[in-house]
Every structure is written in C-alpha cells, then in structure tokens.
XYZ file of C-alpha atoms in Angstrom:
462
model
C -41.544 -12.219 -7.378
C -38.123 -10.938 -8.943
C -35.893 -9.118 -5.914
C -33.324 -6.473 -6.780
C -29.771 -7.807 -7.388
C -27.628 -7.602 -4.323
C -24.175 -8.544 -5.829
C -22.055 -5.758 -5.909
C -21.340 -5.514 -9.970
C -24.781 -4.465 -10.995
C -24.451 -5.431 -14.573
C -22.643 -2.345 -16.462
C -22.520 -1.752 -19.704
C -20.232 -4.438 -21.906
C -18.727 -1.020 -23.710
C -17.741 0.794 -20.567
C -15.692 -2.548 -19.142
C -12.409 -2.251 -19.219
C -10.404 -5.286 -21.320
C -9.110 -7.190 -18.263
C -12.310 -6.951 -16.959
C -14.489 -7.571 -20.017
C -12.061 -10.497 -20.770
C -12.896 -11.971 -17.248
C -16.176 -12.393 -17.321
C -16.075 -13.742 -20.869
C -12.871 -16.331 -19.594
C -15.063 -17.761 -17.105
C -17.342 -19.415 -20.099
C -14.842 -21.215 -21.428
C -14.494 -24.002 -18.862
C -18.502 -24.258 -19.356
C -18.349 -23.980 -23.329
C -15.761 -27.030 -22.972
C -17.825 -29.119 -20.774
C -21.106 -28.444 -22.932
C -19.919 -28.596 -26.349
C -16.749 -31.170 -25.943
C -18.349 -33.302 -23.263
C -21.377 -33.905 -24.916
C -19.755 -34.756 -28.141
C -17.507 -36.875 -26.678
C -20.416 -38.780 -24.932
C -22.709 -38.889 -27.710
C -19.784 -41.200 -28.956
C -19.779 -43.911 -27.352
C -22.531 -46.802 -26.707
C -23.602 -47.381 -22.807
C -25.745 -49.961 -21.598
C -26.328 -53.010 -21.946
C -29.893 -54.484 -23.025
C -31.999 -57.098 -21.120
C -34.398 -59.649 -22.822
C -37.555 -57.330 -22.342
C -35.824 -54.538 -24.695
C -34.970 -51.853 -21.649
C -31.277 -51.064 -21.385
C -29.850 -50.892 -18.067
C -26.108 -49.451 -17.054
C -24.387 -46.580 -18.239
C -25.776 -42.863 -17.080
C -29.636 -41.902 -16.715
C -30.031 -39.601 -19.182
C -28.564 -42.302 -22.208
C -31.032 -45.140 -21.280
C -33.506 -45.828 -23.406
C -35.296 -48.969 -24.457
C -34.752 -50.920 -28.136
C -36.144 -53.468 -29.710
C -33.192 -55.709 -29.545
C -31.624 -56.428 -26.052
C -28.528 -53.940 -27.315
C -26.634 -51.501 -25.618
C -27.334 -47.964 -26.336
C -26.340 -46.710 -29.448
C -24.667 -43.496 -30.758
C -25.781 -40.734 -30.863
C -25.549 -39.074 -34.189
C -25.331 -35.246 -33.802
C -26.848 -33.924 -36.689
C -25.777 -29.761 -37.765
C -29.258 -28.868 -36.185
C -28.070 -30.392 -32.740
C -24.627 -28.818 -32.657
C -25.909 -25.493 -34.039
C -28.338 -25.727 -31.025
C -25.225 -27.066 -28.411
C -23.087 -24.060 -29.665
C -25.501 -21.405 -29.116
C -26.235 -21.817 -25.313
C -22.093 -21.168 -24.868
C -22.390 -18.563 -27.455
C -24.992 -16.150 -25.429
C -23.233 -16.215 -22.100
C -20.419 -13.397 -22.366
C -24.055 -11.256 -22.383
C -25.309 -12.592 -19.279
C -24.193 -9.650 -17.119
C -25.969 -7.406 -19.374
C -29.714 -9.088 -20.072
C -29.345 -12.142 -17.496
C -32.901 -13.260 -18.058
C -32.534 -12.885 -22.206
C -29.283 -15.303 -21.798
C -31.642 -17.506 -19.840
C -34.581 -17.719 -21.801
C -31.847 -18.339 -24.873
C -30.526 -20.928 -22.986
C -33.410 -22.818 -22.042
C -34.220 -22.624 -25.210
C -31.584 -24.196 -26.696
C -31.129 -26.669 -23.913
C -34.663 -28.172 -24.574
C -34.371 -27.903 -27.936
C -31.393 -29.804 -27.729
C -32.895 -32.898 -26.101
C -35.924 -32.541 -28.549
C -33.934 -32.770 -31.379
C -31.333 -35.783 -29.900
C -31.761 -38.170 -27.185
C -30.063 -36.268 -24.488
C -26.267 -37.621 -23.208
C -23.483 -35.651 -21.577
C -23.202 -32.509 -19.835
C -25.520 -30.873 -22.299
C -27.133 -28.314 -19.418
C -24.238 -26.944 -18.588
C -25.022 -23.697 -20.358
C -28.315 -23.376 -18.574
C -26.275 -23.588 -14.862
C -24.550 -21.198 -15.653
C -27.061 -18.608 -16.813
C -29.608 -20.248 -14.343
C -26.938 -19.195 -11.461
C -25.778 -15.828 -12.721
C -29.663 -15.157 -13.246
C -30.767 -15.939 -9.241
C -27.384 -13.731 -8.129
C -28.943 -11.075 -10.222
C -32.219 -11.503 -8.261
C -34.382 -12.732 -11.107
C -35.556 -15.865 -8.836
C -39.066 -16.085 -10.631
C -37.529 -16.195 -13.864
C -35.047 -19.143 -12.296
C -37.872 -21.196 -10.870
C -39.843 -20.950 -13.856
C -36.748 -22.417 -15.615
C -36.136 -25.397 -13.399
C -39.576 -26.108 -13.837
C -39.708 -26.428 -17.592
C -36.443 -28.074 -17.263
C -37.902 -30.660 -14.773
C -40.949 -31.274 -16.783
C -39.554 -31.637 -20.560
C -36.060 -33.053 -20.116
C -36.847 -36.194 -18.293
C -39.677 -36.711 -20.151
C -38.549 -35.889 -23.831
C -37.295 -39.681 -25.151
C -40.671 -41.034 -23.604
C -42.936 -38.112 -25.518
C -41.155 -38.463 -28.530
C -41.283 -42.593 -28.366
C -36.900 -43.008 -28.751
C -37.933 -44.824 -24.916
C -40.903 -46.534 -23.844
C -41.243 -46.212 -20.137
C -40.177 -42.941 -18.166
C -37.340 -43.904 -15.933
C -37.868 -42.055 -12.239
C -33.635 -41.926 -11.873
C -33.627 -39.175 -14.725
C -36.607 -37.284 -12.765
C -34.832 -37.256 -9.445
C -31.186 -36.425 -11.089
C -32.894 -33.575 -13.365
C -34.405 -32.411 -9.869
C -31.035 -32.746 -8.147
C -29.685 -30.763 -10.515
C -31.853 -27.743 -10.262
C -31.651 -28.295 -6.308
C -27.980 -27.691 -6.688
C -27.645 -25.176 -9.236
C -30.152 -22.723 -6.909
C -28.954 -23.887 -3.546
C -25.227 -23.128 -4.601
C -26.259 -19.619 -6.301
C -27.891 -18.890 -2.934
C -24.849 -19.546 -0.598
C -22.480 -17.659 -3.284
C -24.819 -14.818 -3.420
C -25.168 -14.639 0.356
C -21.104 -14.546 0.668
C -20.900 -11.645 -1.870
C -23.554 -9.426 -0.092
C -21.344 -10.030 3.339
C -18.406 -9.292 1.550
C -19.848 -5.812 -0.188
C -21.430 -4.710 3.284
C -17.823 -5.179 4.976
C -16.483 -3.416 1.333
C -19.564 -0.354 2.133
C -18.483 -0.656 6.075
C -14.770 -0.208 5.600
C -15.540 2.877 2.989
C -17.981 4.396 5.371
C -15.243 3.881 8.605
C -12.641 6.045 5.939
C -15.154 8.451 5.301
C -15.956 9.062 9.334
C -12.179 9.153 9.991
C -11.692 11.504 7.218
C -14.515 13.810 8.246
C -13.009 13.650 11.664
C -9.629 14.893 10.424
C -10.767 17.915 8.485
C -12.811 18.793 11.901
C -10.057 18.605 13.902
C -8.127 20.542 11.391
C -10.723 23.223 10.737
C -10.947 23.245 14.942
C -6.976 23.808 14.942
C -6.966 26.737 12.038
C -9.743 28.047 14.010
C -8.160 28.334 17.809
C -4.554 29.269 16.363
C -4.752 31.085 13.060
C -8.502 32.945 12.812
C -7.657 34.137 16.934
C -4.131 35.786 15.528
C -5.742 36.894 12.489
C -8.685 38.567 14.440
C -6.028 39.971 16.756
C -4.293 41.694 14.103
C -7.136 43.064 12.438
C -8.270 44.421 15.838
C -5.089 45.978 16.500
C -4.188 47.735 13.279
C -7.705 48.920 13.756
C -7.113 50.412 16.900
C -3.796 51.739 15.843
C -5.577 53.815 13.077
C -8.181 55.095 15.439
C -6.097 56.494 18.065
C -2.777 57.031 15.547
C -4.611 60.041 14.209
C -1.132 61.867 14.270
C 0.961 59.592 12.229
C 2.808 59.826 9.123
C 0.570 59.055 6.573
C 2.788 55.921 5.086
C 2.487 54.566 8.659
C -1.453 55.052 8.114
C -1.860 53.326 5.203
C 0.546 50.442 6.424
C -1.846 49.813 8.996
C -4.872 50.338 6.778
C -3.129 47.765 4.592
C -2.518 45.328 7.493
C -6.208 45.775 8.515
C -7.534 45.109 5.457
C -5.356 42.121 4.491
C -5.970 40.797 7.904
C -9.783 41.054 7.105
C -10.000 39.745 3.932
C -7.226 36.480 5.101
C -10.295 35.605 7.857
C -13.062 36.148 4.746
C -11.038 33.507 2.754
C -9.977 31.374 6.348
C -13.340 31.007 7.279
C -14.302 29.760 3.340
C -11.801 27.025 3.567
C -12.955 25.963 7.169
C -16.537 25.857 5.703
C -15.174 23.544 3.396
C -13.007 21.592 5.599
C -16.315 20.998 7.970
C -18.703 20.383 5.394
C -21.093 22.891 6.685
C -23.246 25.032 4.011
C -23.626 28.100 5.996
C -26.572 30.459 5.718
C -25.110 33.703 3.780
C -26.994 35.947 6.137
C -26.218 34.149 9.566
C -24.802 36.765 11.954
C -21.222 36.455 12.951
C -21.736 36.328 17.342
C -18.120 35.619 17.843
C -17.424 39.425 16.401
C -20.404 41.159 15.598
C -19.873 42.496 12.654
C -23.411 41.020 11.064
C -23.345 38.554 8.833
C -21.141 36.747 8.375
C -18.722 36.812 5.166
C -18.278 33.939 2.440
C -16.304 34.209 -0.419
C -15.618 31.499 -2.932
C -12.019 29.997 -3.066
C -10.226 32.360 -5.077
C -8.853 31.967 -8.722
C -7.216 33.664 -11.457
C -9.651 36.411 -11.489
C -8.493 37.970 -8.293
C -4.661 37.711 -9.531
C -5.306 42.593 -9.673
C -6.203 41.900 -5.450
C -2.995 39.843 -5.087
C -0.636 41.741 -6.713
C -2.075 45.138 -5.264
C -1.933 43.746 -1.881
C 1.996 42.463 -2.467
C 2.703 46.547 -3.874
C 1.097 47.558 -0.952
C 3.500 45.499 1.175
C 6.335 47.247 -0.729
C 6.668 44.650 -3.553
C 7.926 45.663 -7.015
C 5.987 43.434 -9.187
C 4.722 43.356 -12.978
C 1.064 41.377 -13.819
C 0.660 40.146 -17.464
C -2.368 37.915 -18.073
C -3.640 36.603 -21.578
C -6.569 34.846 -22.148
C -9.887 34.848 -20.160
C -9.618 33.656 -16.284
C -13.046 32.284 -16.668
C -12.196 30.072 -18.589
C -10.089 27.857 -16.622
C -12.428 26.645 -13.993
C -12.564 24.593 -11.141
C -9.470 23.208 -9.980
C -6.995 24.020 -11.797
C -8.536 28.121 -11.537
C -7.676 27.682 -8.203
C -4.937 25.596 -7.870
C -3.234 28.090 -10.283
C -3.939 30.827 -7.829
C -2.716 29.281 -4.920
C 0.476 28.752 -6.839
C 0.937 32.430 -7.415
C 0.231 33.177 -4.400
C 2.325 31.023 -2.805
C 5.153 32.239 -5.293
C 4.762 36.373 -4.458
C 5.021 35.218 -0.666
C 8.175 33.780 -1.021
C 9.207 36.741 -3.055
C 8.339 38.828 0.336
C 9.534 36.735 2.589
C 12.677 35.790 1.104
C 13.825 38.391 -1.445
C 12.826 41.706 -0.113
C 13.739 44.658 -2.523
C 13.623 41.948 -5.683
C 11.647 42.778 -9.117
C 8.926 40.360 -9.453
C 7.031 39.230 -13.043
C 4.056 37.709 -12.925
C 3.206 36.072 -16.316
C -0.364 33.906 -16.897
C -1.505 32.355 -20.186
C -4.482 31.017 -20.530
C -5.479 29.022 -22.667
C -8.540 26.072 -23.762
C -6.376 22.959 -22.361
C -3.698 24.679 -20.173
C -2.635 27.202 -17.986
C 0.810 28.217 -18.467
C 2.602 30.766 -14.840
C 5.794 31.947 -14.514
C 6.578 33.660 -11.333
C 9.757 35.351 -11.331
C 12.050 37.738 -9.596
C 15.420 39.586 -10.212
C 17.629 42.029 -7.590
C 16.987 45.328 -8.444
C 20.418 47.160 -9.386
C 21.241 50.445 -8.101
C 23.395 52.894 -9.965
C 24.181 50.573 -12.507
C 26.270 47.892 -9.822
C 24.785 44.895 -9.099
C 22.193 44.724 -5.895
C 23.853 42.653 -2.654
C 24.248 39.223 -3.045
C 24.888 39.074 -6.937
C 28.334 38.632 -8.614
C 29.217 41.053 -11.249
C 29.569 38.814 -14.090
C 25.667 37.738 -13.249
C 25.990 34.086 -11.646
C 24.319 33.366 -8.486
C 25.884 34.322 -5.214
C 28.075 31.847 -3.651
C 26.184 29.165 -1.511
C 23.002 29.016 -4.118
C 22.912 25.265 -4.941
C 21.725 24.688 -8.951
C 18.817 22.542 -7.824
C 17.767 25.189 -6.040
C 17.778 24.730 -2.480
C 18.674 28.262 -0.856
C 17.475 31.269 -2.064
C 19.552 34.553 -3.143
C 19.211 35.989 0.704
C 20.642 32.949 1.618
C 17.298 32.197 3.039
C 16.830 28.102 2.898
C 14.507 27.039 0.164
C 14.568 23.265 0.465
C 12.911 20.913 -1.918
C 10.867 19.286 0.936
C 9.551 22.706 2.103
C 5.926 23.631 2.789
C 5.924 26.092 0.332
C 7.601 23.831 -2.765
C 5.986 20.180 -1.813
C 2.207 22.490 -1.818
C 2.685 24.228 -5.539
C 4.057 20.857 -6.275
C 0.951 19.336 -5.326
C -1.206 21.002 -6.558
C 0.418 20.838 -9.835
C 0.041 17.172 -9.653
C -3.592 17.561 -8.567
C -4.193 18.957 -11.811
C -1.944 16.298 -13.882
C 0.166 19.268 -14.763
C 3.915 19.839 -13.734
C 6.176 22.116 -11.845
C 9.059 23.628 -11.502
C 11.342 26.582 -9.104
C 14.954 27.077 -9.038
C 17.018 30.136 -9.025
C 18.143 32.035 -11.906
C 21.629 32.895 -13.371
C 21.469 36.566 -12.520
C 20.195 36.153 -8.471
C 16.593 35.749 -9.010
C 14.180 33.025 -8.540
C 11.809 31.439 -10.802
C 8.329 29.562 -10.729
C 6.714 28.168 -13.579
C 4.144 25.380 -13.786
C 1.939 24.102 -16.553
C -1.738 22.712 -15.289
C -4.258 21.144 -17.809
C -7.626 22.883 -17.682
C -9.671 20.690 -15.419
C -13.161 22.682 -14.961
C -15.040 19.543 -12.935
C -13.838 19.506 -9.631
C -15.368 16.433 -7.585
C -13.428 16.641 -4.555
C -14.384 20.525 -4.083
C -10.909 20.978 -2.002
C -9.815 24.245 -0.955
C-alpha cells in the first residue's frame, strides 16, 4: 500500500522551479548518467574470467560470468545501437522524477531489463533504476518500489540462463542482485527518516515564530489598550461633559469641543480596528461594548483613500488651511497600498499641525491602474504682502533648515530617523514604492511618495 510522501519538496511543477533549483535536481543525475552509461561501456570492454576445463568461467564480477564452450575468459561485450539506445534512456527520464516518480520508474525498469535482455549484463548498468527506485520510496510509492525489486530480482539474475548466453544460474548474482535492492530501500529509508526530522524541526521552529509573534502583537494590542484607548476615552468623556454643562460658551469654543469629541470617538472606532487586527480576534459586529456601554460595539475597516473628505475636514476643523485634489477612482487602488497611501497622508497633515501651525497645506492624489502618485505640501501663509515669520525675503529657507531636511520651518526637529519619517518610509517600501520629504525653497515642507498598486494584501496589517 502506497503512503503519502513525507519529504518536504512535494514534487512541484518543473515550470514553476526556479533555474538554480531546476538545475539542481537535474545536476544530481549526472554523477548517475556517468556511472550508467560510461561505466558500463567501459566494462563491456574488457574480457574477465578465466575458463576451466568443464566450459564455466570463474573470476572477474558476477554479473559477467557466463559459461562457453571453450575454457576462455569472458568475452566482450559488443553493445549494439539497440543496447545503448536502451542504456541512454534510463539517464534520460530522471530530471522528471520529481514530477511522475513512479512513470520514471516504470521507464527505468524498463529499460534496465531490457538492457540485460538485449546484452549479457556487465557494469553498473542499474544505476538508473537506484536512483529512481530511491527517489520513488522517499516519495512514498513503496508498493510500486517492492514490485520493482522484485522483477529486478527475478529477471536480472536469471536473464543469460533463460536466454541460453550461460548454462547454469550462478546463486552469487542472486544474492548480489538481492543485496542490491536491500541497500537501495534500506538507504532510502534512513534518508527519508532524516528529512521528515529535519522538516518537523523546520514546521517546529516556524510554529515557535509564529507563537512569539502572536505574543508580541498581544502584548502590543494590551499596551495601546491600557495607555492610548484609556486617554482617548478620557478625552471623549471630557469634551462631552464640557459641551453638556458649557451651555454658555462661545460658540467656536462649542464646536472645538464638538470637534475634539468627535475626533476622539472616531480615533477609538479606528484604535479598536487595528487592535482587532493586532489580536487576531474576528469580533461579532453586534457584541455590546461593557467597558462603555454605548451598545455595540463599533468596527470600521482600516481606512483608505476614500476617507481622504473625513481627513481633511477634520484637519480644517482643527484650524488647518488645506486644499484636497484627487484624480482617479480611490477604489481602485486596493488593499495595501489604499491604505498605506492613507496612512501617509495622514501622517503628512499631522506634521503640518503639529509643526507648522498657520501654514497652507496641498493635498494632491493621482490615481492611477499601477500607481498611486501623493504630494503633501505646505507653504507660510504671507500677510500683507511680507513674508510670514521664519521666511527670508528673497524666499530661501530660514536659517538653521538643513537641505536634507532635518528641522522643520518652526525650527521644530524633523529628523530622518523620526517616527513619523522611518513609518511613511515604510510603508512606502511595503508597497515596493518610494519616498520622499524635505523642505521647500520658500519655508514649506513637502511629501511625495509613489506606491505601485498592490490590491492582494496577505499579511492584512493595519
């Protein structure tokens, strides 16, 4: 009964191997076409043996003794096109033997006992047949490699006597044939016991990475939890309460708050996505939320280009002066880069908050069927025609600004190592796109990256 193979290559396809790989597995015939094909030439050469008065030749190897009617030595063999043709093509089938292991070994066979029904079998002749006999048993075809051995035990010994080139069966040439087959299947065992040990270490050491991976985003969706959803759901509470009992404030206080609230809210909506993710956990939609009781609770999917309106209201809400020009249809980009190119914005209009206050700010997508093309960028805004704080008159950055772009026009650091730079860079690379952020000649800032459309998105990461 055939078992399942248990070495770790299960036979791809030949056309999906890669050329080093491909070139491998057909290298490793060569040393076997060169024993087969040279050796047996070679010892098809020369005579062995020498004869005895009764006609039976004794000396030289098993397989070449045979008896004559003269008390001679054994003679040459004389290789005739039928027997090379028949040599050759055992060697020629093996580069397929990872593909159809028992075709190669029937062809083998085949050939192999063909071979010593044509000639009177000398050399390494079987050499062929080990190999597919052994790459057959690590497959798990063990019927089809007993059922081999046995035809090999029962006609190659026995061929010369059958076909009358020897008169009497010679038991040495029985016991080496069976010696052989011992071997061959014995050896294929231990080999294919080593490689299943060393693919369950390979599965245990890939399972340890994945435990120790799924530990880390725990612990980091337990730290985002306890430090950043607790201060989010503080503020939210508080600009809450603000509104309720602020009932006499200035309206642009108001909507601050309101703004603050609902930025708040919709921050722990997108938090609590990303620490679904991080956890691996495929909430119910409608579970209730008992930590606030608010119902159920809220899931969003990671955002992308679509919701590039909600990000720019929420930065003019915040007091931002900023432009949105989008062509093309988000849609279309997908996946990771869809997000990736949304976190990059993002990240880009934050910094424009945080570190240029009272700056213009363009926001420029273009979408297209292979790439996304953003360009985040801001300018001081000049009042009564002089140039705002911080900017020369003749338009070159203020003094301190280094031209790789390591502090921003506020004099605000901006280093290259950053949180903010090595994540847009990142992700840029996630995609196989590029990056790139350094200030501008007249005081500004600018982002712009260039990310392939990738719309498959196997690692799902926030």
């Amino acid at each position: 009964m055939d078992t399942a193979p248990i070495v770790a290559d299960p036979a791809p396809d030949d056309a999906r191997l890669g050329g080093r790989r491909r070139f491998a597995r057909v290298g490793r015939m060569l040393p076997v076409a060169v024993v087969q094909i040279v050796g047996t030439v070679l010892a098809s050469r020369f005579a062995t043996g020498a004869g005895t008065g009764d006609g039976t030749v004794v000396g030289g190897p098993p397989w070449a003794r045979h008896a004559f009617a003269s008390g001679g030595g054994a003679d040459v063999v004389q290789l005739g096109p039928l027997a090379i043709t028949l040599l050759v093509a055992g060697v020629v089938v093996l580069p397929w033997r990872w593909r159809w292991p028992r075709g190669v070994l029937l062809v083998t066979l085949a050939t192999t006992i063909g071979f010593a029904l044509v000639v009177s079998p000398r050399g390494p002749f079987v050499a062929a047949l080990t190999m597919a006999m052994a790459n057959a048993w690590l497959r798990g075809h063990r019927t089809w490699v007993a059922t081999a051995a046995g035809l090999s035990i029962a006609v190659l010994p026995t061929a010369d006597t059958v076909l009358g080139r020897s008169s009497v069966l010679d038991l040495s040439v029985v016991l080496l044939c069976i010696a052989w087959v011992t071997v061959t299947i014995a050896v294929s065992e231990l080999v294919r016991v080593r490689l299943e040990r060393v693919a369950e270490r390979r599965r245990q050491r890939a399972e340890a990475g994945r435990r120790r991976a799924a530990d880390e985003r725990v612990r980091i969706a337990r730290e985002l939890h306890d430090s950043v959803a607790h201060s989010m759901s503080l503020i939210n509470l508080q600009a809450g309460v603000a509104l309720h009992l602020g009932a006499d404030l200035p309206d642009q206080t108001r909507q601050s708050l309101a703004d603050i609230r609902d930025s708040s809210r919709a921050a722990l909506v997108e938090l609590r996505t990303i620490l679904g993710v991080l956890r691996a956990v495929d909430a119910p939609a409608d579970r209730a939320d008992t930590r606030t009781g608010d119902g159920p609770a809220e899931r969003n999917p990671a955002p992308g280009l679509e919701r590039l309106a909600d990000l720019v209201e929420r930065a003019r809400a915040a007091g931002v002066d900023i432009g949105l020009s989008v062509s093309g249809d988000p849609g279309t980009a997908g996946g990771v880069t869809d997000r990736n190119a949304f976190r990059i914005v993002q990240e880009s209009v934050t910094n424009v908050m945080k570190h240029a206050p009272g700056h213009r700010a363009d926001v420029s997508v273009s979408i297209g069927p292979d790439v996304v093309d953003l360009l985040v960028e801001d300018r001081p805004v000049h009042a009564h025609g002089e140039p705002a704080a911080g900017v020369r008159p003749d338009g070159e950055p203020p003094a301190g600004v280094h031209p790789d772009g390591d502090q921003s026009p506020t004099g605000v650091v901006l280093s290259a190592t950053g949180n903010g730079l090595i994540g847009m860079r990142e992700r840029a690379i996630a995609t196989g796109g590029e990056l790139r952020a350094g200030p501008t000649t007249n005081g500004g800032w600018r982002v712009s990256a260039r990310l392939p459309v990738i719309t498959a998105d196997p690692e799902a990461q926030p």
